[in-house]
Every structure is written in C-alpha cells, then in structure tokens.
CSV table of C-alpha atoms in Angstrom, one decimal:
chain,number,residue,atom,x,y,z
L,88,UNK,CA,105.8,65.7,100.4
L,89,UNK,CA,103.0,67.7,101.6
L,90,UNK,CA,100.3,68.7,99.4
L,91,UNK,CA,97.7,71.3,100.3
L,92,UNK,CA,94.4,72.3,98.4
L,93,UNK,CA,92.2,75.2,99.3
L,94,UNK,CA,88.2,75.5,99.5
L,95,UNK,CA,87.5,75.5,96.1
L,96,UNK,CA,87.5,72.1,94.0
L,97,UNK,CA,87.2,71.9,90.4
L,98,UNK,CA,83.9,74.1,89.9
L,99,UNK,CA,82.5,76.6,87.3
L,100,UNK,CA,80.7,78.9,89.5
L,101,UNK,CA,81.9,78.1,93.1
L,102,UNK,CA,84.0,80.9,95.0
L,103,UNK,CA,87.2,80.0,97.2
L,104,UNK,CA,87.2,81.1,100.4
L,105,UNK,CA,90.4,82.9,101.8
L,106,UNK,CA,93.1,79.9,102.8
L,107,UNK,CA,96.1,79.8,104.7
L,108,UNK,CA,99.0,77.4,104.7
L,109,UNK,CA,102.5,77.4,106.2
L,110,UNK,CA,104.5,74.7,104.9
L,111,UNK,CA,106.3,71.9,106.3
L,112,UNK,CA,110.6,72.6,107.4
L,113,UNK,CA,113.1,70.1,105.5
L,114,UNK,CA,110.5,68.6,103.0
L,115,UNK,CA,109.0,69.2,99.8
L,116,UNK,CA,105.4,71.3,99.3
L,117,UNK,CA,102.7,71.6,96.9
L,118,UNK,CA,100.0,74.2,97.6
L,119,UNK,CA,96.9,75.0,95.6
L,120,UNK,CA,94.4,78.1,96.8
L,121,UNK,CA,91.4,77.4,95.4
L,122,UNK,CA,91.2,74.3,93.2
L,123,UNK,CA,94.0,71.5,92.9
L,124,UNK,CA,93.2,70.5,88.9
L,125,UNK,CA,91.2,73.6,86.7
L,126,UNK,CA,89.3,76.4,87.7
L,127,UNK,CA,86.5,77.0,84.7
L,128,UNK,CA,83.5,78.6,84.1
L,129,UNK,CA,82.8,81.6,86.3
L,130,UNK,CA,84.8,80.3,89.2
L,131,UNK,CA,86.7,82.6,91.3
L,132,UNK,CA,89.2,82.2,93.4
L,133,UNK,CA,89.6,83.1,97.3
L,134,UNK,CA,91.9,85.4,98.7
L,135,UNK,CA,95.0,83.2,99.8
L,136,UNK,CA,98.2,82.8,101.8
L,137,UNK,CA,100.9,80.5,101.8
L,138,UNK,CA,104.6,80.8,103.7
L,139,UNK,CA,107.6,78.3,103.0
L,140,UNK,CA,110.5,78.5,105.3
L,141,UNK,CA,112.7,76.2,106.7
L,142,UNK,CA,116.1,74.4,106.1
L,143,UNK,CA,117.0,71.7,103.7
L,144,UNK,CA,118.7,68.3,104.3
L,145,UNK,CA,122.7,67.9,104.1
L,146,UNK,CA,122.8,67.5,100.0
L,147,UNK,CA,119.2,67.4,99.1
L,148,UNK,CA,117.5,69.9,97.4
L,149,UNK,CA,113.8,70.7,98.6
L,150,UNK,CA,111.6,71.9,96.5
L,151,UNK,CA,108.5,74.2,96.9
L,152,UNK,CA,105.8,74.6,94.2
L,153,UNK,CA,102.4,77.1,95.0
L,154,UNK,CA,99.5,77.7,93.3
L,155,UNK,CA,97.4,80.8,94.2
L,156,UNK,CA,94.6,79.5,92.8
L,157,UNK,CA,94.7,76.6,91.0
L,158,UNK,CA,96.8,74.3,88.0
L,159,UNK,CA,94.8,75.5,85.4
L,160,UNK,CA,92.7,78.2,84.9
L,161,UNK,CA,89.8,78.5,81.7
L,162,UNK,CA,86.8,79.9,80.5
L,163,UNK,CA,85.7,83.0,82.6
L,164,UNK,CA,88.0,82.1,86.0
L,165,UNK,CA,89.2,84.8,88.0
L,166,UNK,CA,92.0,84.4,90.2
L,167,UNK,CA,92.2,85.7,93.9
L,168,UNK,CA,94.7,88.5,95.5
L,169,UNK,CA,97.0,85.9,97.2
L,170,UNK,CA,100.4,85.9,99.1
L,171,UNK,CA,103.2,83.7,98.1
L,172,UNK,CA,106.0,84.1,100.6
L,173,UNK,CA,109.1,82.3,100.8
L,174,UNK,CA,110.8,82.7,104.1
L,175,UNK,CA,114.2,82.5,105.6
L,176,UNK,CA,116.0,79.3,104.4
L,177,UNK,CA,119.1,77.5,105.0
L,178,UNK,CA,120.5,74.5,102.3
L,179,UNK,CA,119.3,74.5,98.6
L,180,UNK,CA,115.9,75.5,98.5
L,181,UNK,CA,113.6,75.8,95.7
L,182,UNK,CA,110.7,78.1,95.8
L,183,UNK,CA,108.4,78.1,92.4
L,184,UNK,CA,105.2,80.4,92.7
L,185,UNK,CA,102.7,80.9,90.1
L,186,UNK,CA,100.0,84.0,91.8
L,187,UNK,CA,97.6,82.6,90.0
L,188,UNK,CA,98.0,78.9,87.9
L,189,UNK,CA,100.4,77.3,85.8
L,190,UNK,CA,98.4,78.4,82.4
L,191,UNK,CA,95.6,80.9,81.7
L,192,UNK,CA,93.4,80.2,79.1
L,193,UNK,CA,90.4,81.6,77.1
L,194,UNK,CA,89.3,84.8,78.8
L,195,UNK,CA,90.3,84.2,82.4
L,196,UNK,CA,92.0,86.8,84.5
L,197,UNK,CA,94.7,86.6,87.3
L,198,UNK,CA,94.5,88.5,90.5
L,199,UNK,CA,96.7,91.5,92.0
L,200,UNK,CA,98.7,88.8,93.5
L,201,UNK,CA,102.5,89.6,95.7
L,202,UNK,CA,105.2,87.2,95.6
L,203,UNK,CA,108.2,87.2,98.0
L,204,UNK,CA,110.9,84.9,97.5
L,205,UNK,CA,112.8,82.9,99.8
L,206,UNK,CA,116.0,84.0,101.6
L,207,UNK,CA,119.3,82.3,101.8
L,208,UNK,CA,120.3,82.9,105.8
L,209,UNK,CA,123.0,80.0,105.7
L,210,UNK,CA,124.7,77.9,103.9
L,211,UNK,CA,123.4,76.6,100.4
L,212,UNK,CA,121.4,78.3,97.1
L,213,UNK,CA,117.8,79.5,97.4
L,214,UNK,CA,116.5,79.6,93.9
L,215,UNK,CA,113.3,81.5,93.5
L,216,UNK,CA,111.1,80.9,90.2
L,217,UNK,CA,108.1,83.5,90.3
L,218,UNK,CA,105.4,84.2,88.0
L,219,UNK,CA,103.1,86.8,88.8
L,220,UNK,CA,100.3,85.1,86.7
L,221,UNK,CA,101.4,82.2,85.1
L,222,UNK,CA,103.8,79.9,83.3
L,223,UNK,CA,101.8,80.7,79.8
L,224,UNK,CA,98.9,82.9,79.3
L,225,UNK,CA,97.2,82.4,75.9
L,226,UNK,CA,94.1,83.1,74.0
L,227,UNK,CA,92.4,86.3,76.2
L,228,UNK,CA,93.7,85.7,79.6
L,229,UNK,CA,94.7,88.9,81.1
L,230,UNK,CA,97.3,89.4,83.8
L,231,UNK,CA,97.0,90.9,86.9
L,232,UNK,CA,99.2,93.6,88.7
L,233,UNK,CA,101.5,91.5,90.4
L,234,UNK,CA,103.8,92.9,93.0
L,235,UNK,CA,107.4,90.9,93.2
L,236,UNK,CA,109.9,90.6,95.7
L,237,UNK,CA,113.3,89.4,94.6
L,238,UNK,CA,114.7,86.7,97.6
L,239,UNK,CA,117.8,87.9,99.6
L,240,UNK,CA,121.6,86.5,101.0
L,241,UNK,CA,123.7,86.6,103.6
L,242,UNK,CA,127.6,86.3,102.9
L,243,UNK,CA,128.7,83.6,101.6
L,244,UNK,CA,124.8,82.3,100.8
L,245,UNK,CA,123.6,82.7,97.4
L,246,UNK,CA,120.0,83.5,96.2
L,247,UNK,CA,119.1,83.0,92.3
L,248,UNK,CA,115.8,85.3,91.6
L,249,UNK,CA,113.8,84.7,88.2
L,250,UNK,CA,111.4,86.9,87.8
L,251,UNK,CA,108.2,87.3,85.7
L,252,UNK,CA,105.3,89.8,86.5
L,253,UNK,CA,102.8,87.8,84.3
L,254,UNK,CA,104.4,84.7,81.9
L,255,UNK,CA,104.7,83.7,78.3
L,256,UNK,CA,102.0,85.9,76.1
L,257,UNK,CA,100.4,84.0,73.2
L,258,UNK,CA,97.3,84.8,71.1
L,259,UNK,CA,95.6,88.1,72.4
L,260,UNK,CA,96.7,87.3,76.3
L,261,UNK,CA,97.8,90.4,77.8
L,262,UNK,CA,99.8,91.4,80.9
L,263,UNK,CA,99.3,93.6,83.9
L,264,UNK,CA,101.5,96.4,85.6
L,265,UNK,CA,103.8,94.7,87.9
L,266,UNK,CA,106.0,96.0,90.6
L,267,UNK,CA,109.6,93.9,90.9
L,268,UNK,CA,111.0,95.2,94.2
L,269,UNK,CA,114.5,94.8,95.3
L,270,UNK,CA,115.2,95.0,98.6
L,271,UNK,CA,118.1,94.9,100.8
L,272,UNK,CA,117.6,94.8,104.4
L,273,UNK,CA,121.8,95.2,106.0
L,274,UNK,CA,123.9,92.0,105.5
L,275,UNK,CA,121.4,90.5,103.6
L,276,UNK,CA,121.3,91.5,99.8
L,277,UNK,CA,119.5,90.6,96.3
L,278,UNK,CA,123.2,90.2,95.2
L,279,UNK,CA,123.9,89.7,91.5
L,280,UNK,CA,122.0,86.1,90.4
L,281,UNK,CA,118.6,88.4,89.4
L,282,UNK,CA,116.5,88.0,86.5
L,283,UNK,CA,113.3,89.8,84.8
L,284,UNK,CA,112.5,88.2,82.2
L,285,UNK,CA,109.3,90.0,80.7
L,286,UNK,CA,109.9,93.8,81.8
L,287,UNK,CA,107.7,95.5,79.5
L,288,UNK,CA,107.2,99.8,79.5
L,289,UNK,CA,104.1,99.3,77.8
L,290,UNK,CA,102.6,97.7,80.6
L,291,UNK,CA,103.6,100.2,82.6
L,292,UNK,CA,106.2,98.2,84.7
L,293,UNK,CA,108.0,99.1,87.5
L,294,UNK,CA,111.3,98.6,89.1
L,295,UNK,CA,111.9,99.5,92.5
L,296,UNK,CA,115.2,99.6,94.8
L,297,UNK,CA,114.8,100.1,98.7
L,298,UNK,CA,117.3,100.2,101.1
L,299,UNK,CA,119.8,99.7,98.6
L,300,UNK,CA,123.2,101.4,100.0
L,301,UNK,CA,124.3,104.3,97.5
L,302,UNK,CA,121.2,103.9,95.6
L,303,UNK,CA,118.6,106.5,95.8
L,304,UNK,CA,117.6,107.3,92.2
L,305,UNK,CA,117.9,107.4,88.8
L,306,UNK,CA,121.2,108.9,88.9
L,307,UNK,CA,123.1,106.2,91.3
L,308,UNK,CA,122.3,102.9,88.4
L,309,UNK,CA,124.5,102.3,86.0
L,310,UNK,CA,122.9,100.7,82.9
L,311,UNK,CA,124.3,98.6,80.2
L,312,UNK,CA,123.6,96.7,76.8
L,313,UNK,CA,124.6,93.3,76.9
L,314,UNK,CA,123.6,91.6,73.9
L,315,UNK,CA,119.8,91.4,73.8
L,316,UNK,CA,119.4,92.0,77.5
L,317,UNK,CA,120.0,94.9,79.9
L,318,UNK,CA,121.7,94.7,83.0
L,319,UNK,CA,121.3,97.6,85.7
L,320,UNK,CA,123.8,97.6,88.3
L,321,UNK,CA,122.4,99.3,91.3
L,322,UNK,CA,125.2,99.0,93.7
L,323,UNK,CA,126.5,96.1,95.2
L,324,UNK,CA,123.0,94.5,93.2
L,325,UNK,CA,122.9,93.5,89.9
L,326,UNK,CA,119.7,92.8,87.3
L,327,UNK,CA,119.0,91.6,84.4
L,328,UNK,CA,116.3,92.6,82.0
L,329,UNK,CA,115.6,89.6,79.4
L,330,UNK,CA,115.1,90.7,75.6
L,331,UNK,CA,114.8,93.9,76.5
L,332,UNK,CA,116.8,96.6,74.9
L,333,UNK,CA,114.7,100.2,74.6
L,334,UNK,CA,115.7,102.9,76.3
L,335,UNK,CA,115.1,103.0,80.5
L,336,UNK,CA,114.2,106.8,81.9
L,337,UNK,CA,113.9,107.1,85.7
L,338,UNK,CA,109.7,107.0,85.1
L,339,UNK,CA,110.9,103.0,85.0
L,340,UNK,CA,111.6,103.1,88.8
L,341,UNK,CA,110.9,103.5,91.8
L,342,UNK,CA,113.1,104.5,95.0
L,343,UNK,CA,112.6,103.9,98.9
C-alpha cells in the first residue's frame, strides 16, 4: 500500500501548500492533502490533486482511499479546493474520496472541492464512494460547493457511483450547493448502478446530464416514486435520489 501525506502536518495555524499525487497501478492508496491525522485551529488546507488509475489483480480487489485535506478536521479548519480524480480502470477497483476529511467538526468549513470517479474500461466493477465534504459533518461545520462526477463503463464493465455532495448533517452542520454531473462520453456510460444520497433543493443542488444520447432537458427524464426514493431515468442512465420525495422542476437540472 502506498500512503501519501501533503505539506501540512497536524497544525493549528499552518497553511498546506498545493500537492500532487498520482497513485500507484495494481495496489492499494492512501492519500492525505494537507495533514495525515487532524487539521485544528485556524489551519487551512492547500490546494490539492490526486489521480488513481490503473488495473487490479486477477481476483483482488484494490482499494483507493483520498483525503483532500486531512482525516479529521476541528475547530476553525478550512479545507482547500482539491481534485480527486479516479481514472480509467480495469478489475474491481475501489475509489473512496472525501474533498475535504472523514468528519468536520465544530465550526470548520470544507472547500469547493471536484470529485471524478473512476472508470470501468475492462473487465471487473469500479465502485466509487464520494463525499464532497465528508463522511459526517456535525456541530457547525459547513460544506462546501462540491462538484461530482459520477464514474463511467464500457459494455459489459460495470461502475457503481455513490454519491454525496457534502455527508451525514448532525447538530447545526450545514451543506453547500453541489453539482452531481453525469456524463456520458460514446460507449462509455454512467449506466444504471448510480446513487445520490443527500440531494437537497434547499441547498440549491444540481443535477446535470451531458452528452447523454436522447437527453437534452427536462422534457426527455422520466421520473418516478419508488418508495422513499426517486429514480430519474435519463435514457439508457438511471439515478437514484435517496430519501427524497418532493417534487423535481427542470430548475433541478442542468443540460450540456
């Protein structure tokens, strides 16, 4: 496994510089922007880049965990603007990228942060796990506005996209307005395995579709009720909104 932390170390007033890591093909990777424990204090974090792509071992599964900034984030921290990209991918992959730490506490505040999941080119599942904040904000951590790309297939692949634009909201934490894109580029498709699971209106949300074929607004989805959830078709694609049931108007989306 290779594990990667940035410039900034566990600190209450340090400031990350901007990193960049490309991780390793066929093995499993850690990556942590700024700090590789807690960010506290008045730290804030650097502006950062990490990239994941490669292929996975016959029958093992290889798994690839990022931190824009750091595992834990208290006090006054604020997080950087980084990139989490997956790239193209063969085997079972698993990409799981928090924009800015695992958990947000107190009254610190994630960056404007863009995650791209990993494509399946080949044989195998690429499952991508993406929070645009983190796993659980809580007391008066705020939430960026996160920008989300949903992972893509060729036939006979599969990709699996879980999406949230910030995380689990407890106490006075608030989210930002996140963008969850869906993007299919010719043979290679979001498919049907795609999940948001914190789509909220009054966060001012969005959804957008691009270069999805037979899809250029409002009018081409087909949404549906499906117990708790909501599931938009948009073409050949397929997503699911997670305990969410009010109304969606074309203000909701975006087209390209």
């Amino acid at each position: 496994m290779k594990a990667v932390t940035g410039s900034l170390m566990r600190c209450k007033l340090a400031k990350g510089g901007s990193d960049t890591f490309t991780g390793r093909s066929g093995s499993a990777n850690t990556f942590f922007g700024d700090a590789g424990g807690t960010m506290s204090g008045h730290a804030q974090g650097g502006d950062d880049e990490a990239v994941f792509a490669g292929n996975a071992p016959f029958n093992v599964r290889v798994p690839n965990f990022a931190y824009g900034d750091a595992l834990t984030m208290t006090g006054n921290a604020v997080g950087g603007n980084d990139r989490l990209t997956g790239g193209a991918a063969t085997g079972d992959v698993l990409n799981q990228f928090y924009g800015d730490a695992k958990s947000m506490s107190d009254s610190a505040h994630g960056g404007n942060d863009t995650l791209t999941g990993g494509n399946a080119t080949g044989p195998g599942t690429v499952t991508n796990i993406l929070f645009g904040d983190a796993e659980s904000l809580s007391g008066s951590a705020k939430g960026g506005d996160d920008i989300l790309y949903a992972g893509t297939a060729a036939a006979g692949s599969t990709v699996t996209n879980d999406m949230w634009g910030d995380g689990q909201l407890s106490g006075g934490a608030q989210g930002g307005a996140d963008l969850f894109v869906f993007k299919d580029s010719g043979s290679m498709t979001v498919g049907t395995h795609n999940t948001i699971e914190d789509f909220s209106q009054a966060q001012q949300d969005k959804i957008e579709f691009a270069g999805v074929t037979g899809v250029q607004s409002f009018a081409n989805l087909v949404v549906a009720q499906s117990g708790t959830d909501t599931v938009i078709t948009a073409g050949a694609d397929q997503i699911t909104l997670h305990n969410f049931s009010s109304a969606l108007t074309a203000n909701d989306f975006l087209f390209a």
